[in-house]
Each structure stands twice: as C-alpha cells, then as structure tokens.
PDB file of C-alpha atoms in Angstrom:
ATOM      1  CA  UNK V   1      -6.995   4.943 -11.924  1.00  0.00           C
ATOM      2  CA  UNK V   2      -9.468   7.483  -9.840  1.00  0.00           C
ATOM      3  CA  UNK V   3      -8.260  11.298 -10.815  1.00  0.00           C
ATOM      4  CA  UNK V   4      -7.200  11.437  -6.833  1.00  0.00           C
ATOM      5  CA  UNK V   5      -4.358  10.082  -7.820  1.00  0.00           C
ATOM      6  CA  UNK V   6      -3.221  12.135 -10.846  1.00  0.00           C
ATOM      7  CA  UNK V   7      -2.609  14.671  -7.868  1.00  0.00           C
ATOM      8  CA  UNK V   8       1.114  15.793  -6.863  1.00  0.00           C
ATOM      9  CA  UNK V   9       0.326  16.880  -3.685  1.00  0.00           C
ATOM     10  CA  UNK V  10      -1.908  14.701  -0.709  1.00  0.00           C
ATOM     11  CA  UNK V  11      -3.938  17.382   0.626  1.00  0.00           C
ATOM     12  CA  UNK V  12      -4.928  18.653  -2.572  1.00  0.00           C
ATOM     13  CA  UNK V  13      -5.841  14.650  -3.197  1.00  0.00           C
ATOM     14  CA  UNK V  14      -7.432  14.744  -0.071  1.00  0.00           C
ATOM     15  CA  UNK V  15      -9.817  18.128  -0.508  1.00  0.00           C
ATOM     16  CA  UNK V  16     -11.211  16.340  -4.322  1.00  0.00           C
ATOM     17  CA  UNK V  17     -11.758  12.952  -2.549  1.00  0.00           C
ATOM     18  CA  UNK V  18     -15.116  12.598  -2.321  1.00  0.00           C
ATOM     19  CA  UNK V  19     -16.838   8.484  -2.650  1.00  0.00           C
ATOM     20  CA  UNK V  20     -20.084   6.984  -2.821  1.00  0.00           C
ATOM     21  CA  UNK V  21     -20.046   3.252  -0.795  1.00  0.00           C
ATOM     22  CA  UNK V  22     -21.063   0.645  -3.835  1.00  0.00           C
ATOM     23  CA  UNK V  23     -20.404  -2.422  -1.196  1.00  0.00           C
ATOM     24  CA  UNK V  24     -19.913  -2.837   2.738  1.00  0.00           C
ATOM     25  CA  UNK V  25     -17.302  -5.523   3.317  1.00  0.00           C
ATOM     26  CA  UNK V  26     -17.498  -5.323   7.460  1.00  0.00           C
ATOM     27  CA  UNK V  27     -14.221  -5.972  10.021  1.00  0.00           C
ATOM     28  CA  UNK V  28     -13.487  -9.123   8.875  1.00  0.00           C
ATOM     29  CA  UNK V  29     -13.301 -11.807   6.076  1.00  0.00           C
ATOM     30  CA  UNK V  30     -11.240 -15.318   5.295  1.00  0.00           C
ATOM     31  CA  UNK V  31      -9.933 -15.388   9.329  1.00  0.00           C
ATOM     32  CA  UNK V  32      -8.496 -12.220   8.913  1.00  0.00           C
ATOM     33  CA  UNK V  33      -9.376  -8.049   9.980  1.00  0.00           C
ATOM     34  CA  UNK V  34      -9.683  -6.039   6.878  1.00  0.00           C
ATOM     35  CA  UNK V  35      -8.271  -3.138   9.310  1.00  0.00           C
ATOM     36  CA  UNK V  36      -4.907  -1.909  10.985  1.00  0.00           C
ATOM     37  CA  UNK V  37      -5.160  -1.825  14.958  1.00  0.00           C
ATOM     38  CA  UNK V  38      -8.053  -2.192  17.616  1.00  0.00           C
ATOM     39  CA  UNK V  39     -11.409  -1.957  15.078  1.00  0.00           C
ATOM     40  CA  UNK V  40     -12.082  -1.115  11.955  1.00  0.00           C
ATOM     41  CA  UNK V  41     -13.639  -2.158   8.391  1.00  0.00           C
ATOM     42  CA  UNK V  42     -13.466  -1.697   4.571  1.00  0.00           C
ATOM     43  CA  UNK V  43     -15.813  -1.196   2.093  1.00  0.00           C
ATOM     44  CA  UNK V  44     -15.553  -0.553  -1.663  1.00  0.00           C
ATOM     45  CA  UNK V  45     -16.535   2.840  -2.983  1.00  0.00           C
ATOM     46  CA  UNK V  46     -16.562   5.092  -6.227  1.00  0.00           C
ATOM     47  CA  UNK V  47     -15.080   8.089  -6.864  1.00  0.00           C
ATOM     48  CA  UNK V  48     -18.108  10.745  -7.343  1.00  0.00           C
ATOM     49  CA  UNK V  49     -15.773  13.126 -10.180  1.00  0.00           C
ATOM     50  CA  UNK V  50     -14.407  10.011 -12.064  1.00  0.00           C
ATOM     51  CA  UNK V  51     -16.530   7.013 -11.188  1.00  0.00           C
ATOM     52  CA  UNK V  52     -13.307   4.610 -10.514  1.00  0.00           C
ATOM     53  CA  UNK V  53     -13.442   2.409  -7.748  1.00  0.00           C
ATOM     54  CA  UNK V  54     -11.476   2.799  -4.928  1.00  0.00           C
ATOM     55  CA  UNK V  55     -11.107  -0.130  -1.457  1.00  0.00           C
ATOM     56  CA  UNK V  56     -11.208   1.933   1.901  1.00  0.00           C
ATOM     57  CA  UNK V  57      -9.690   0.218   4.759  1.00  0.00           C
ATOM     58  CA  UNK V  58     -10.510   2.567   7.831  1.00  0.00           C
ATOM     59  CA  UNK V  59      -8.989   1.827  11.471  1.00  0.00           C
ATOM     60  CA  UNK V  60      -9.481   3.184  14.967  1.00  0.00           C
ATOM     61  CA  UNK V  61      -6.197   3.002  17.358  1.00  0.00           C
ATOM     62  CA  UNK V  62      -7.264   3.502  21.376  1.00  0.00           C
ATOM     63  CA  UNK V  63      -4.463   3.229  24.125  1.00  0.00           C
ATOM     64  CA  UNK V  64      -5.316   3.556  28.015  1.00  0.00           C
ATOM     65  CA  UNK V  65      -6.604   6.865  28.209  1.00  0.00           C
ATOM     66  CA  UNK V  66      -4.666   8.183  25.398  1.00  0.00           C
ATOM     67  CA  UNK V  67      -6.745  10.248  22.867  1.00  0.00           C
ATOM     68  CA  UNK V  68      -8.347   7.822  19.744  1.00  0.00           C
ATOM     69  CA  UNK V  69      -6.443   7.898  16.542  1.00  0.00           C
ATOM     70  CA  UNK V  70      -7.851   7.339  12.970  1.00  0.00           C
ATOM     71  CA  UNK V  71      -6.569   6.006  10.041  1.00  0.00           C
ATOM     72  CA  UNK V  72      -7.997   5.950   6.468  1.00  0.00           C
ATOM     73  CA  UNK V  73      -6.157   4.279   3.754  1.00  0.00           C
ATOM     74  CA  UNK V  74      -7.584   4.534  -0.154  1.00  0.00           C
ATOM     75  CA  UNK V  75      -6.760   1.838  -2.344  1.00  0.00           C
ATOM     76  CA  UNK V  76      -7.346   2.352  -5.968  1.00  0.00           C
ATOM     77  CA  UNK V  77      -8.744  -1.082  -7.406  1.00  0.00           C
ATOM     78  CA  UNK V  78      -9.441  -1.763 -11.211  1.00  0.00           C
ATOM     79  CA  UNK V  79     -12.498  -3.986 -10.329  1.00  0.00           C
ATOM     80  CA  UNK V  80     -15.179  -5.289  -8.085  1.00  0.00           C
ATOM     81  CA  UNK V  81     -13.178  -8.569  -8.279  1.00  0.00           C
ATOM     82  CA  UNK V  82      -9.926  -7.316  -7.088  1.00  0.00           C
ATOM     83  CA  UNK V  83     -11.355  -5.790  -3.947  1.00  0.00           C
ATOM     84  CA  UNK V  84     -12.804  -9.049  -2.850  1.00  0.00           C
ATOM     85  CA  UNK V  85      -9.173 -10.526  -3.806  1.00  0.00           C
ATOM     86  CA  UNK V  86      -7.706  -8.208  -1.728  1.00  0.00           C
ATOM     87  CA  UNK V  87     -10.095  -9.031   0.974  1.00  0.00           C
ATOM     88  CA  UNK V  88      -9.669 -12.879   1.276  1.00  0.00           C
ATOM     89  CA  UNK V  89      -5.709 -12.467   0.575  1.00  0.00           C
ATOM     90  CA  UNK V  90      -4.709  -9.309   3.064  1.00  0.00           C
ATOM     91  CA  UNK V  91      -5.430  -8.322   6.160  1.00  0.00           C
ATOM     92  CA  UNK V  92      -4.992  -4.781   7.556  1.00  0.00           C
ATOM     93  CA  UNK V  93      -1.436  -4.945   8.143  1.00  0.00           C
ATOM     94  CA  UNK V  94      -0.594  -6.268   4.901  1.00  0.00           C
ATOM     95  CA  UNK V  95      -2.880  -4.642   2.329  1.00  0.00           C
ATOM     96  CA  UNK V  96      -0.885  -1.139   3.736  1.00  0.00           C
ATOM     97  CA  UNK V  97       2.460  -2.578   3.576  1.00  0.00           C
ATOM     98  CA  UNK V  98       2.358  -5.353   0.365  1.00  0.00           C
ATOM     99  CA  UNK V  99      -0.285  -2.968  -2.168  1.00  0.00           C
ATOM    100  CA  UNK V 100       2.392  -2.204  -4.978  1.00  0.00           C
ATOM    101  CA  UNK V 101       0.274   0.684  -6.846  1.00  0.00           C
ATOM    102  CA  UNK V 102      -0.087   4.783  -5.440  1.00  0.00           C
ATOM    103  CA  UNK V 103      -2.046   4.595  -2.237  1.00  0.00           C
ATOM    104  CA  UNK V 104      -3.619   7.298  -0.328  1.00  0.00           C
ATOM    105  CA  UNK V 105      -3.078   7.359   3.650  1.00  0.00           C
ATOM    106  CA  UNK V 106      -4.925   9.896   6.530  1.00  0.00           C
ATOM    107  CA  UNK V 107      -3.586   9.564   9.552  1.00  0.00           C
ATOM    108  CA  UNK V 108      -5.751  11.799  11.977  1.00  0.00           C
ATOM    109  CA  UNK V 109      -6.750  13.229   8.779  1.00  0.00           C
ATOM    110  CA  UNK V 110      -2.950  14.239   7.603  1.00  0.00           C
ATOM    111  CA  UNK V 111      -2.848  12.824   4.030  1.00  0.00           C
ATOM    112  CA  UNK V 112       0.448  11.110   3.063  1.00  0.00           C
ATOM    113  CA  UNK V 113       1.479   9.069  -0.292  1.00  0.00           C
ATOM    114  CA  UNK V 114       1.889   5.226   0.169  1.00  0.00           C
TER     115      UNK V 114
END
C-alpha cells in the first residue's frame, strides 16, 4: 500500500502526496461516470516516494451561482488491473461509498479518512 497511507493524520497524508499520472481513464467508461457530481474523471497514478499505484477519482460540484466545489478521492490499488476493474464495475458514487480498503478524501482540499 502507497506510504500515504501509513499516515495517522490526513493532512500530514495530504502534504507527502505527491503522484505521477501512469494512465488517463477520462469521465466515463462501461455506461457509467468515473466521478461524483456535475464533471469529473479518474486516472491512475504512482506515488513519486514509494512508487505504489494509487486510482484518483476527481469531481467538480457547481450549483446556481453558488461557488464551485472540488473533490479528490485517492484510492490505493494493488495493480494496473484492478483500476480498470474498478472502472468498468463502479461509478463515482459507488467506488466512494463500496471501496472496503483506507481511502483518502479532499473536499475543497480538507483531507478526511474514508
């Protein structure tokens, strides 16, 4: 699992987080939105201190004149292969609320623990 994750606290996680993208999966895939709310994307990266991989859904919220909100959420994967099985099987919505291992949420940029 990427070294982010060995960390207690989120901002701390959040300061050493620092990727490389390794594959651009775009908005969409298998009839589904591989984000949260209005727009969005993922895209498979490694971790630049420990070289695991890591799935990055990212999201953009807009509401009527209301100020934009934006959402990263890092998924630690084990393999090329289980990002792209996470892609065809979940969309945004799911991925946050069905991935059973340590995630890493920013919200505006506020780093919680998923």
């Amino acid at each position: 699992m990427c070294c982010i994750f060995a960390e207690d606290d989120p901002e701390v996680a959040k300061e050493k987080w620092s990727s490389q993208i390794v594959q651009e999966y775009g908005s969409h895939c298998n009839g589904h939105c591989l984000y949260t709310w209005d727009r969005g994307e993922r895209y498979l990266a490694r971790c630049r201190h420990c070289g695991k991989l890591l799935l990055i859904q990212e999201s953009e919220y807009s509401f009527c004149g209301a100020d934009e909100s934006f959402y990263t959420d890092i998924f630690p994967v084990k393999s090329t292969e289980e990002a792209e099985f996470l892609n065809q099987e979940y969309d945004g919505f799911s991925l946050e609320s069905e991935f059973k291992r340590k995630a890493l949420f920013l919200t505006n940029g506020k780093p919680s623990w998923h």
